[in-house]
mmCIF file of C-alpha atoms and ligand atoms in Angstrom:
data_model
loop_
_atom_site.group_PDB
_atom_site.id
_atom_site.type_symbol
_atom_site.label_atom_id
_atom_site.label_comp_id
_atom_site.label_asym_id
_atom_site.label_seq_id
_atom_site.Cartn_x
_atom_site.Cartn_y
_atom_site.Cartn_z
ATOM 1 C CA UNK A 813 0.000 0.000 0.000
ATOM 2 C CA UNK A 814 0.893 3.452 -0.727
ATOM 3 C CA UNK A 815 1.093 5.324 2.336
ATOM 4 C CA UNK A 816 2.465 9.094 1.676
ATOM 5 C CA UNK A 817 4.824 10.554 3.794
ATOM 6 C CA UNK A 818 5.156 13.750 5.432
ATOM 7 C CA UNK A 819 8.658 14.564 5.664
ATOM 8 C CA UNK A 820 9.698 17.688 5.035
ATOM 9 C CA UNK A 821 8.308 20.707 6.881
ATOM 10 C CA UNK A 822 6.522 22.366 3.995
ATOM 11 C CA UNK A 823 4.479 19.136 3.554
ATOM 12 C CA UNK A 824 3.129 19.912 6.984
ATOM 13 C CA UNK A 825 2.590 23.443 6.710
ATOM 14 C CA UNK A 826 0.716 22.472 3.326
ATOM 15 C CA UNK A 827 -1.254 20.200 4.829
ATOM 16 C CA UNK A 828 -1.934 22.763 7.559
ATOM 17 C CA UNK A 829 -0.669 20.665 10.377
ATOM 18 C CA UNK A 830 2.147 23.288 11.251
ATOM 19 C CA UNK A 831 2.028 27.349 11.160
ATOM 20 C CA UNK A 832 3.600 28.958 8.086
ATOM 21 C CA UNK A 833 5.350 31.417 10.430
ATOM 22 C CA UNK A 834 6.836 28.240 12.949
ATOM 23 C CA UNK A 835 8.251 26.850 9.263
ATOM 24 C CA UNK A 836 12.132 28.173 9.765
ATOM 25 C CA UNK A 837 12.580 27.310 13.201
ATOM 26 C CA UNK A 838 10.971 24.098 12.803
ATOM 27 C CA UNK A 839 13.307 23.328 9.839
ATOM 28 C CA UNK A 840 15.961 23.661 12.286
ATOM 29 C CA UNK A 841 14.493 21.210 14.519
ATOM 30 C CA UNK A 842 14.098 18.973 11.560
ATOM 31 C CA UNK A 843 17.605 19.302 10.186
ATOM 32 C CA UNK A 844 18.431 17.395 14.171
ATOM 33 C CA UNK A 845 15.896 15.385 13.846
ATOM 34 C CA UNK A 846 14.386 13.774 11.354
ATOM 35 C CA UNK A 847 10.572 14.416 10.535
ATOM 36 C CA UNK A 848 8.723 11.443 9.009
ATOM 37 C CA UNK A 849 4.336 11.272 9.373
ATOM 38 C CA UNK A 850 2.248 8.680 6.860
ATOM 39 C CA UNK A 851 -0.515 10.429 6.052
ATOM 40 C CA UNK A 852 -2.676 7.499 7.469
ATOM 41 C CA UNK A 853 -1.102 8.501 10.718
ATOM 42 C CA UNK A 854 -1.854 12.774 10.521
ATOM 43 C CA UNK A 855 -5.259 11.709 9.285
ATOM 44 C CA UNK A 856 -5.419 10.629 13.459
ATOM 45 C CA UNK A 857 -4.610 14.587 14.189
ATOM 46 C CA UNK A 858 -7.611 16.744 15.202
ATOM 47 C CA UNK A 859 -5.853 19.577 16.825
ATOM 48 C CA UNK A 860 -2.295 19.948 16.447
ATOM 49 C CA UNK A 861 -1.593 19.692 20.335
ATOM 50 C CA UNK A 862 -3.976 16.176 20.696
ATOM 51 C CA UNK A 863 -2.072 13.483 21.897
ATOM 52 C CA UNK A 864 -1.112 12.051 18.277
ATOM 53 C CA UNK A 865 -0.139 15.835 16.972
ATOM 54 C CA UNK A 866 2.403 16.235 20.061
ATOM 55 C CA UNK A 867 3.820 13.075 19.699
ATOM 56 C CA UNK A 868 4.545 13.730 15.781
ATOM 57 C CA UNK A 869 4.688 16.926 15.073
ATOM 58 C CA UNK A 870 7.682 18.949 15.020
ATOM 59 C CA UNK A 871 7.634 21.780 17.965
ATOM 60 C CA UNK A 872 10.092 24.721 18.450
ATOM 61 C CA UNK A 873 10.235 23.426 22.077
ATOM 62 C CA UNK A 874 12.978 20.963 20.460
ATOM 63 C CA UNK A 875 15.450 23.244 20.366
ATOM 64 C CA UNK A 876 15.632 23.837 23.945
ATOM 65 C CA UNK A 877 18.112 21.701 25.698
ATOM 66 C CA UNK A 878 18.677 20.984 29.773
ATOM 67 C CA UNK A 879 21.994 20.126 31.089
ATOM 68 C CA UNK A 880 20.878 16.752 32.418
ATOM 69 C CA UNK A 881 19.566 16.133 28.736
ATOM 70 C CA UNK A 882 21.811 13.918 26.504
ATOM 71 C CA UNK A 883 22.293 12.297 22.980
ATOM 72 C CA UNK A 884 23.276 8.762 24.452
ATOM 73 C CA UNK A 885 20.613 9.108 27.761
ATOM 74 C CA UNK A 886 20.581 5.678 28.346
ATOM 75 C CA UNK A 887 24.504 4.730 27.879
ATOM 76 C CA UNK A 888 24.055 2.274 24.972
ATOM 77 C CA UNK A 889 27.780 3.052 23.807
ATOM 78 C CA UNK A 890 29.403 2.061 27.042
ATOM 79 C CA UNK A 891 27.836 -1.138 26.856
ATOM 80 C CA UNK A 892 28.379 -1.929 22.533
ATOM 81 C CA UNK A 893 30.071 -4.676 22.229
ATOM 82 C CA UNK A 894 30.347 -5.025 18.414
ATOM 83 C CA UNK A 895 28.621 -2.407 16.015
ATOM 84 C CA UNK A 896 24.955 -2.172 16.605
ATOM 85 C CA UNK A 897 25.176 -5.010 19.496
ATOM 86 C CA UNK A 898 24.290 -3.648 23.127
ATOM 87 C CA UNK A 899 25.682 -5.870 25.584
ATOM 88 C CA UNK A 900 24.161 -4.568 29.304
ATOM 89 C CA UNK A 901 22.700 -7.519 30.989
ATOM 90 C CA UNK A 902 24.135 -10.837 31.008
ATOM 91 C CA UNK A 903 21.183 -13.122 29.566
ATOM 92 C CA UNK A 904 20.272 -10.549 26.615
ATOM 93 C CA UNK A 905 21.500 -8.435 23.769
ATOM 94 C CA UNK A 906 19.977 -5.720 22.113
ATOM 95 C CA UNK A 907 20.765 -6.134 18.283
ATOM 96 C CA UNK A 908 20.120 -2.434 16.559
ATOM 97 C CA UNK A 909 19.451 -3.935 13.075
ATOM 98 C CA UNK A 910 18.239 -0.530 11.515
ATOM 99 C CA UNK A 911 18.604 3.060 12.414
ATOM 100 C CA UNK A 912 15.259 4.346 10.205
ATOM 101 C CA UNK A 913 11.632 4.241 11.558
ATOM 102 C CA UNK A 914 8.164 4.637 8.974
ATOM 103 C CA UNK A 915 7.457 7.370 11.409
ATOM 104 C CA UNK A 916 9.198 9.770 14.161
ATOM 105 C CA UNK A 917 8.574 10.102 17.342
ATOM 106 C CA UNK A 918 9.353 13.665 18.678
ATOM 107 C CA UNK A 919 10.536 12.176 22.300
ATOM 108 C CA UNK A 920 12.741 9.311 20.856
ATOM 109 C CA UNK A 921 15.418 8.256 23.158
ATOM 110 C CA UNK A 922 17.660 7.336 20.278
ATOM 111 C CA UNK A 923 16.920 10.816 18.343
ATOM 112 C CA UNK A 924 20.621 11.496 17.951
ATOM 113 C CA UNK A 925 21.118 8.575 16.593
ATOM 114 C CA UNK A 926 18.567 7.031 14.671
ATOM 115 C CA UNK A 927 16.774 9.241 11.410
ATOM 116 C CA UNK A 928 16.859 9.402 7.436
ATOM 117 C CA UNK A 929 20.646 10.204 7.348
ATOM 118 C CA UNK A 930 21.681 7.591 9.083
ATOM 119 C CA UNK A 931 23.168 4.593 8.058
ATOM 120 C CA UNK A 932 20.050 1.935 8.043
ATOM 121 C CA UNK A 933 20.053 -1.630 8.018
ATOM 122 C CA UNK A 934 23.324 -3.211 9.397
ATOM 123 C CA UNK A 935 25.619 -4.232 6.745
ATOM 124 C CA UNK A 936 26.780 -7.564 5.998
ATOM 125 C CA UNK A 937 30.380 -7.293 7.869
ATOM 126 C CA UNK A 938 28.501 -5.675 10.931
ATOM 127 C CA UNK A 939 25.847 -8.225 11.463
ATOM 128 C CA UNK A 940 28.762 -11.408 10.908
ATOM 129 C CA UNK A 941 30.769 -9.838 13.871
ATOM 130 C CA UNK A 942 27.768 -9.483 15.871
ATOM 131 C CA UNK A 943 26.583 -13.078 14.820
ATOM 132 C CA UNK A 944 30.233 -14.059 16.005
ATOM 133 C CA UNK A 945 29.876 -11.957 19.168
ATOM 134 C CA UNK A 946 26.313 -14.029 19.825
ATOM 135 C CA UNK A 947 27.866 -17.407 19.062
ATOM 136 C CA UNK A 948 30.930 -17.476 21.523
ATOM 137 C CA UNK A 949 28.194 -15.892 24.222
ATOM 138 C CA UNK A 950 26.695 -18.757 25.566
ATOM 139 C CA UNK A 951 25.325 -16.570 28.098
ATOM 140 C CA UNK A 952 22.776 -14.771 26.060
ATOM 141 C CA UNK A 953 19.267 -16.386 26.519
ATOM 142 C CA UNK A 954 17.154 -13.593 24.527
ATOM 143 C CA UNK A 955 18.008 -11.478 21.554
ATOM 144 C CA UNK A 956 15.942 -8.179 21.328
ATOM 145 C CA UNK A 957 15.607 -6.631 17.796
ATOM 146 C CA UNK A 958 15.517 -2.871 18.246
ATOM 147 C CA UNK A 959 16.784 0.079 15.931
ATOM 148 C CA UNK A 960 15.186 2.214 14.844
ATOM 149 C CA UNK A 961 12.121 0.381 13.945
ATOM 150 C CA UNK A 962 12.856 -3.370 12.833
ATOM 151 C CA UNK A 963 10.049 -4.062 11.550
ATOM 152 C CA UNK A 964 10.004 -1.798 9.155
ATOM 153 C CA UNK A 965 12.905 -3.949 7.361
ATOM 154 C CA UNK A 966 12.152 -6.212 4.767
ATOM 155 C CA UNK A 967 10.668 -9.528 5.662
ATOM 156 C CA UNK A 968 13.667 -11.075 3.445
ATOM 157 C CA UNK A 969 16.184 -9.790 5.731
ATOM 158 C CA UNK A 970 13.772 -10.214 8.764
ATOM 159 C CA UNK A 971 13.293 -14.055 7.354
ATOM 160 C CA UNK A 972 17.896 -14.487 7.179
ATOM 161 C CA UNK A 973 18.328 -12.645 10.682
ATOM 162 C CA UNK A 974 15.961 -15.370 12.031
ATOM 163 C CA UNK A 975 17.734 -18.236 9.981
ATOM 164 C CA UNK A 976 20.787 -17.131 11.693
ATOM 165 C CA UNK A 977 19.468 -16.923 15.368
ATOM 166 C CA UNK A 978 17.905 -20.487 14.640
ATOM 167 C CA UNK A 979 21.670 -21.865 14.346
ATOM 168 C CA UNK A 980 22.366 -20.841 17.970
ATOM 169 C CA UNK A 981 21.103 -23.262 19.847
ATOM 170 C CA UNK A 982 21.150 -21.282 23.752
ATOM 171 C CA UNK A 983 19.334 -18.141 22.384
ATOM 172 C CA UNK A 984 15.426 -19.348 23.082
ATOM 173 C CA UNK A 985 14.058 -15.741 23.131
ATOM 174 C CA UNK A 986 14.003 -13.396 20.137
ATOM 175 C CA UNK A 987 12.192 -9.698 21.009
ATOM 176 C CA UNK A 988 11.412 -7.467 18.460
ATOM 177 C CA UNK A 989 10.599 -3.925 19.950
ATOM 178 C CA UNK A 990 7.949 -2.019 17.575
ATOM 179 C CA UNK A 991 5.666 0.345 16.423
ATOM 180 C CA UNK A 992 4.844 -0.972 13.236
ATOM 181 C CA UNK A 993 1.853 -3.214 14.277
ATOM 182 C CA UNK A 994 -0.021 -0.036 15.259
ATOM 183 C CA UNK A 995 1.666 2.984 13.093
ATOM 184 C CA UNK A 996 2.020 1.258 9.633
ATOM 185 C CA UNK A 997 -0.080 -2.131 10.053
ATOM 186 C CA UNK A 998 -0.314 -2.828 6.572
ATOM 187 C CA UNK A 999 3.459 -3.962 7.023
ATOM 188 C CA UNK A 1000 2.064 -6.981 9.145
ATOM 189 C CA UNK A 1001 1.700 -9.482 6.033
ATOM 190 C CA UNK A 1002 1.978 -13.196 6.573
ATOM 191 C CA UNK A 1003 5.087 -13.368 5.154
ATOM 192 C CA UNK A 1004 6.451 -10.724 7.870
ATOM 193 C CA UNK A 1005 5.430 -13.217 10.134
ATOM 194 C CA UNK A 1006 6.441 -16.138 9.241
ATOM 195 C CA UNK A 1007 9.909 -14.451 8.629
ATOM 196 C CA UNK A 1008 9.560 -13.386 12.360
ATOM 197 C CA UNK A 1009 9.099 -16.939 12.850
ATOM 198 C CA UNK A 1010 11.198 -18.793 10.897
ATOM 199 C CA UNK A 1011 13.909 -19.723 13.605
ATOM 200 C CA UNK A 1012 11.716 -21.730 15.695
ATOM 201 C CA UNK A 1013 11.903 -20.062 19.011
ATOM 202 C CA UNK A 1014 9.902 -18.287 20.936
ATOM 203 C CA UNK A 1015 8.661 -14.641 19.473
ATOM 204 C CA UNK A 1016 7.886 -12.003 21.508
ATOM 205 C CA UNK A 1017 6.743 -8.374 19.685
ATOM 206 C CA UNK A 1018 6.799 -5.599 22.504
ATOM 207 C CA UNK A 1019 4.518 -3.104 20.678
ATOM 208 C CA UNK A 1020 5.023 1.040 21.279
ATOM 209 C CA UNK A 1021 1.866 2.809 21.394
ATOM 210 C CA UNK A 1022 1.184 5.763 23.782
ATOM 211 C CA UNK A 1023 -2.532 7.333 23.142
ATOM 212 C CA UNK A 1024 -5.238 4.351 22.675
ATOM 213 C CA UNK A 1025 -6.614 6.421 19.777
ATOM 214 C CA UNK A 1026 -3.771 5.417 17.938
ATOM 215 C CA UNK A 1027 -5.467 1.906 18.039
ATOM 216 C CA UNK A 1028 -7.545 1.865 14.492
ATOM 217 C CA UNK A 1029 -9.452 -0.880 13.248
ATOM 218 C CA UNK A 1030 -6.272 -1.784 10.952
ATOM 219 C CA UNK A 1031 -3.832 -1.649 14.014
ATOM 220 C CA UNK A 1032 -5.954 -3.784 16.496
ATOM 221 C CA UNK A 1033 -6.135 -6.274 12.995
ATOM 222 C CA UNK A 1034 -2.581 -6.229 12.380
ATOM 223 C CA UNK A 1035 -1.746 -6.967 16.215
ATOM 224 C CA UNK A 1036 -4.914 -10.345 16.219
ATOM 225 C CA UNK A 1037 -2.681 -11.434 12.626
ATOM 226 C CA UNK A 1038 0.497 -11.789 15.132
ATOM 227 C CA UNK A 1039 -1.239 -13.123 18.146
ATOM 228 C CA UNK A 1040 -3.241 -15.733 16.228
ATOM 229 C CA UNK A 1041 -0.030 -16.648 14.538
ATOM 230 C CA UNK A 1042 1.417 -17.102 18.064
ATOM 231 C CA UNK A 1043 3.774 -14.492 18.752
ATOM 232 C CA UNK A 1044 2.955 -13.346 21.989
ATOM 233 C CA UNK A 1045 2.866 -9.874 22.581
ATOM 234 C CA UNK A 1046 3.844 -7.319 25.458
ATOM 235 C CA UNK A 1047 3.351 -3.337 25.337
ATOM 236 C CA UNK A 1048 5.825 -0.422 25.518
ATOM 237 C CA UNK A 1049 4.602 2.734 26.428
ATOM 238 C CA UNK A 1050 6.623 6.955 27.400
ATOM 239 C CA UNK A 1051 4.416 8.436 29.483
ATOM 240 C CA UNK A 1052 4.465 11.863 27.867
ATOM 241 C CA UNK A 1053 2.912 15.024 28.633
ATOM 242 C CA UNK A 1054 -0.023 16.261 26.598
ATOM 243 C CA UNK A 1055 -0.474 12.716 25.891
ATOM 244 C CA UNK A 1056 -0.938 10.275 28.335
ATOM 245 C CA UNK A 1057 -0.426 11.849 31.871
ATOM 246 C CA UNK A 1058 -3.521 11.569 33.175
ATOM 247 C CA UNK A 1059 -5.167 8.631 34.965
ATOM 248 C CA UNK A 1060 -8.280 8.570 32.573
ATOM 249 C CA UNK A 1061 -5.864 8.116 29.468
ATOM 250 C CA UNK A 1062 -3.458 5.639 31.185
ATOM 251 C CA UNK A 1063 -6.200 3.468 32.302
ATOM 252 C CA UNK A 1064 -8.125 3.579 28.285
ATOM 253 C CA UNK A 1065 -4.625 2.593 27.027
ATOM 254 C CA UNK A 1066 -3.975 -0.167 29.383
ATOM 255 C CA UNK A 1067 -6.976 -1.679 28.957
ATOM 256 C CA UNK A 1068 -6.950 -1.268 25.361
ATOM 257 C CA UNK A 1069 -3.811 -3.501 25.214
ATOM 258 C CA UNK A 1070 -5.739 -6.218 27.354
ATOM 259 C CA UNK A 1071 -8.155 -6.546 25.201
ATOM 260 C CA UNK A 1072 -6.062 -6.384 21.620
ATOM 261 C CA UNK A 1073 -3.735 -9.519 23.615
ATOM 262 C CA UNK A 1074 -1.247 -7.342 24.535
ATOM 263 C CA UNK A 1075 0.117 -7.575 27.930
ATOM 264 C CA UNK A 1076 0.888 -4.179 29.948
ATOM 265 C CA UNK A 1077 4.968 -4.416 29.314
ATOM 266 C CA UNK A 1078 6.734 -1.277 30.620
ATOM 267 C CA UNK A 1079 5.467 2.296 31.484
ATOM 268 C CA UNK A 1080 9.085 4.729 30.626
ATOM 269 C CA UNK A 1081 9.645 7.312 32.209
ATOM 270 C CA UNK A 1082 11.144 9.995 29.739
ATOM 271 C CA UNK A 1083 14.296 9.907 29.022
ATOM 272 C CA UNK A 1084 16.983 12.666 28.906
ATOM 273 C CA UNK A 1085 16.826 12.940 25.007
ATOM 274 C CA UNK A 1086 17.933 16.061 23.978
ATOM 275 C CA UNK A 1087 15.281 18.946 23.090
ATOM 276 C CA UNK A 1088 12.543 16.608 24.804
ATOM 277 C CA UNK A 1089 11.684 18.393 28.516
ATOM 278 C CA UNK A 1090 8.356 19.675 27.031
ATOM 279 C CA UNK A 1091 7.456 15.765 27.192
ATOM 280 C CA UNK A 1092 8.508 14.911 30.383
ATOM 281 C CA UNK A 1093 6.901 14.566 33.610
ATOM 282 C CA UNK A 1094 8.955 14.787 37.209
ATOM 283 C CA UNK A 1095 9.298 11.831 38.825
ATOM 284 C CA UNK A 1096 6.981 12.612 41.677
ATOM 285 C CA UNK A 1097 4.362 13.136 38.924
ATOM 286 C CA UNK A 1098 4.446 9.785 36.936
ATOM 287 C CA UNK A 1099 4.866 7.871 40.697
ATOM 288 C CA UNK A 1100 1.484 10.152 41.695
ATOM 289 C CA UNK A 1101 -0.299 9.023 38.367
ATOM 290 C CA UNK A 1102 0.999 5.501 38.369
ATOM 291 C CA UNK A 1103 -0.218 4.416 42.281
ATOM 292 C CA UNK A 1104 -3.783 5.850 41.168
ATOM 293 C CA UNK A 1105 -4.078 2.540 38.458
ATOM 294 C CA UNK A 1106 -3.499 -0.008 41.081
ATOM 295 C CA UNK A 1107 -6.590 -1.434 42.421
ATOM 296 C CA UNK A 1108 -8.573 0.976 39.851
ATOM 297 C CA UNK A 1109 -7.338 -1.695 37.176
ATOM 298 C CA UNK A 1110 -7.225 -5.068 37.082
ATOM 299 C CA UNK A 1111 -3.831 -6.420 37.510
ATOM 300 C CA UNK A 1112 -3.319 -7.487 34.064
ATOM 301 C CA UNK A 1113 -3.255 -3.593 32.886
ATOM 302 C CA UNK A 1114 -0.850 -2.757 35.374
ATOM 303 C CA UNK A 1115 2.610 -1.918 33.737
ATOM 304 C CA UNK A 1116 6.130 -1.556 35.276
ATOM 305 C CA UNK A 1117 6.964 1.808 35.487
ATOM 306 C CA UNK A 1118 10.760 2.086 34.556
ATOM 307 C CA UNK A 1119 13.394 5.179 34.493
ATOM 308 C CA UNK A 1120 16.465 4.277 32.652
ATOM 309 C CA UNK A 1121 19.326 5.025 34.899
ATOM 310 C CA UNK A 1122 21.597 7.499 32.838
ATOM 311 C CA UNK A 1123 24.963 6.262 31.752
ATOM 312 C CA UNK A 1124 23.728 2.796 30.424
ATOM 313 C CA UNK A 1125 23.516 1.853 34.488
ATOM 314 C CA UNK A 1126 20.027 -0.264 33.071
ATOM 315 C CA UNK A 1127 16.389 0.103 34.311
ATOM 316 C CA UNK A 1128 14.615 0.647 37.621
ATOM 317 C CA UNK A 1129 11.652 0.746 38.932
ATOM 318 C CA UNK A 1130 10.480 4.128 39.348
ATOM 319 C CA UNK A 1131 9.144 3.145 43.293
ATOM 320 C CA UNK A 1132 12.505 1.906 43.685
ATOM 321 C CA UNK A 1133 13.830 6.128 43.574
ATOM 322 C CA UNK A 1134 14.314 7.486 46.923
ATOM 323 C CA UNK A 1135 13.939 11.501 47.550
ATOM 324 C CA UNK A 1136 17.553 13.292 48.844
ATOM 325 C CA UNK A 1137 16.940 16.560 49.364
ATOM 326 C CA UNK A 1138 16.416 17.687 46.240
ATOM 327 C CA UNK A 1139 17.801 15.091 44.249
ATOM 328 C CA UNK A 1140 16.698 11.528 43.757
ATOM 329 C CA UNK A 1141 19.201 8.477 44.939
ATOM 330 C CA UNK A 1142 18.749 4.904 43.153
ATOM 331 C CA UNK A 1143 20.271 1.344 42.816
ATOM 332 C CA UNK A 1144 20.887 -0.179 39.471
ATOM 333 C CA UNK A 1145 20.409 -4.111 39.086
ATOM 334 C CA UNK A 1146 24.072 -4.220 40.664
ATOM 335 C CA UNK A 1147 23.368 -2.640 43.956
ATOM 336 C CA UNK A 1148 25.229 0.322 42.662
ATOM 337 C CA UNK A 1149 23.914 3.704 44.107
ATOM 338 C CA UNK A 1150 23.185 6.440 41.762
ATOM 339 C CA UNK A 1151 21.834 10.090 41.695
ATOM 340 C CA UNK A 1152 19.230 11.315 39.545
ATOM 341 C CA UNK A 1153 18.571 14.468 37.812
ATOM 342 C CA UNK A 1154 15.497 15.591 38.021
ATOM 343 C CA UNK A 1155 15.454 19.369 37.247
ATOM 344 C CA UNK A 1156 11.333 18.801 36.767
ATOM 345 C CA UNK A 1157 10.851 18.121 40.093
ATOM 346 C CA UNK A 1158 10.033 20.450 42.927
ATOM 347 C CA UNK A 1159 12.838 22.643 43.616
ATOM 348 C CA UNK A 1160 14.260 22.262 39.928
ATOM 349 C CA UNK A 1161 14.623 25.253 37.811
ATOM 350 C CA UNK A 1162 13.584 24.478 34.772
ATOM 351 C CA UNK A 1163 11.105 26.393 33.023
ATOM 352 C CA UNK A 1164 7.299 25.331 33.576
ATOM 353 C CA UNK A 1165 5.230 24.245 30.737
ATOM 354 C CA UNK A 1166 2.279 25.712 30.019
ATOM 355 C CA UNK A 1167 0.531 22.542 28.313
ATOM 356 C CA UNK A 1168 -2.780 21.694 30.284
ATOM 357 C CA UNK A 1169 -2.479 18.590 32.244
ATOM 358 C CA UNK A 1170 -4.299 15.852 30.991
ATOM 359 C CA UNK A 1171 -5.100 14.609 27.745
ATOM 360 C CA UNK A 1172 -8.362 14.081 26.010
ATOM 361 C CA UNK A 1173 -9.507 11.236 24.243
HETATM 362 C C1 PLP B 2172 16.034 -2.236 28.014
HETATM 363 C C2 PLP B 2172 17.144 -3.073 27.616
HETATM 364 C C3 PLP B 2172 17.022 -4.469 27.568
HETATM 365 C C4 PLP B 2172 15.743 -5.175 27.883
HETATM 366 O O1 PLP B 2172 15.453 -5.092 29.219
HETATM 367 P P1 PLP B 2172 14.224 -5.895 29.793
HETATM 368 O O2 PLP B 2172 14.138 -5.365 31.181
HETATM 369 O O3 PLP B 2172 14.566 -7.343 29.699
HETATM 370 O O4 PLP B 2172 13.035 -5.564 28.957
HETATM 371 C C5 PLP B 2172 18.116 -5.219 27.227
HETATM 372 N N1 PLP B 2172 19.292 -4.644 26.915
HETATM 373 C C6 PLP B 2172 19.444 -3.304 26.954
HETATM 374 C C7 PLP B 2172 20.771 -2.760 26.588
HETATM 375 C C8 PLP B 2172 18.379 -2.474 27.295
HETATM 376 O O5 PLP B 2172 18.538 -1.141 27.299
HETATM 377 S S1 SF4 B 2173 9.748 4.269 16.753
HETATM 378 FE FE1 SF4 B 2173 11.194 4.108 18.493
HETATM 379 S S2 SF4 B 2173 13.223 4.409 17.569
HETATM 380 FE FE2 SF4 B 2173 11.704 5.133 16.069
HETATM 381 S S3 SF4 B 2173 11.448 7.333 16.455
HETATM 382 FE FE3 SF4 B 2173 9.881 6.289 17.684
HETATM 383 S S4 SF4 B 2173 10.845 5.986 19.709
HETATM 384 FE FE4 SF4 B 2173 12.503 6.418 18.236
#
């Protein structure tokens, strides 16, 4: 299917999604990071600032950086083993097969790094040394696809990565981390998934959606085609503001998940991506909005609420942050104490922003 693109910023200012007068700042935010929005997906936008326009839409906001903000915020080169291999934990890998997406987010983590300039698909040479890497690791249980988007790659390459993994005999886990399923669900074809398939193990798709009105008819299709194919399937969700920081859309999401077979994966906390404060909420926020699901939900729409720990120290739970002074103190996964930035929070200076609280459906 032909899905048009919106990537440059006089395609949105045509299509009257952006103000003529934002257009030369905003192609400054574009020329850092790359602006990409099918039209099937702007066709979701009622107002600009709804909580599919703020997650898509290019904003003069991203220009503003905080000290605490980053272009690796979650460490992934101190823990690369090869090219495009993340090494952090000892059972699992995260294999970056491709640095493009169909669409971008304006809060990605990896904005620095992933885009339309980038590089792409691993090459050949890159994905035999991390092939190598995964072979003489007999410690690595799981093997999570990330990028970019990788499942926006071709189900040819999707359908060799998977021959490969099926010649290691002590990987039993293969993750791919998504939007796809929801964003560009025409991409779900049978042959994507029996290429996601084809090694015999055990599939998971973790599937990135963050509003539940980005759930269309074709989305909650695409995600029944993998579940009745039996690849099971777990969610990924920012909590953003403007978007989803409020208990009324939390909850719709949640749910919505449930019942599309998708089981409530990981709430993130933003991360310090650069030219992304406008999106995030303080800690004592999201740990506010995220006690007032339990017991209002039923325990299968409850997710883990995570904060990566900057400097690739790996996730926490967010209840797992303790207040010091001003500052926030936390253990990684090693027992290693660490301080948190959080220049949101009370006592931060930071500027305020004036987006309403609360998003509406
Ligand atoms: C997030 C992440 C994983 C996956 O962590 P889970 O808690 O198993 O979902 C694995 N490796 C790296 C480098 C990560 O950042
Ligand atoms: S799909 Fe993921 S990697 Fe791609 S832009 Fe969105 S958050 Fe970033």
């Amino acid at each position: 299917m032909s899905d048009k693109v919106f990537a440059r910023i006089e395609d949105l200012v045509s299509a009257g999604l952006v103000e003529a007068g934002d257009a030369a700042v905003l192609a400054e935010v574009a020329a850092r990071y790359s602006v990409a929005l099918p039209e099937t997906v702007a066709r979701l936008i009622v107002r600009p600032d709804d909580p599919i326009g703020r997650q898509f839409l290019p904003r003069p906001d991203e220009l503003r950086l905080l000290p605490e903000e980053d272009v690796d915020p979650i460490g992934d080169g101190a823990h690369q083993a090869v090219k495009g291999l993340i090494h952090r934990y000892p059972d699992r890998v995260l294999l970056k097969l491709t640095s493009v997406c169909p669409v971008y987010c304006r809060f990605c983590f990896r904005r620095a790094s992933v885009g339309a300039g980038t590089e792409g698909v691993l090459d050949d040479a890159a994905l035999d040394a991390a092939f190598a890497y995964l072979a003489e690791h007999k410690e690595i249980w799981e093997v999570i696809v990330t990028g970019g988007d990788p499942l926006a790659v071709s189900p040819r390459r999707l359908a060799a990565l998977s021959r490969r993994l099926a010649a290691l005999p002590h990987v039993k886990i293969l993750r791919f981390h998504s939007r796809v399923p929801v964003l560009a669900p025409t991409r779900i074809t049978p042959e994507l998934i029996a290429a996601l398939k084809e090694s015999g193990k055990t599939v998971y798709v973790a599937v990135h959606a963050n509003h539940v009105r980005e759930f269309t008819p074709e989305a909650r299709d695409a995600c029944a085609r993998l579940a009745d194919q039996g690849v099971a399937l777990v969610s990924q969700t920012v909590l953003l503001r403007g978007v989803n920081d409020s208990v009324e859309a939390l909850s719709a999401l949640m749910r919505a998940f449930v019942e599309m077979r998708v089981k409530p994966y990981y709430l993130h906390h933003g991360d310090l991506a650069p030219g992304t404060s406008h999106f995030r909420l303080s800690l004592e926020e999201g740990q506010t909005l995220v006690r007032a699901l339990l017991g209002r939900l039923s325990g299968l729409c409850q997710p883990i609420y995570v904060v990566d720990i900057p400097g690739g120290r790996g996730k926490a739970p967010a209840a797992y942050f303790e207040r010091v002074g001003r500052a926030w103190s936390v253990e990684d996964w090693r027992g290693i104490r660490h301080d948190y930035a959080d220049s949101l929070g009370h006592g931060g200076d930071a500027p305020k922003n004036p987006t309403p609280q609360g998003s509406q459906l």
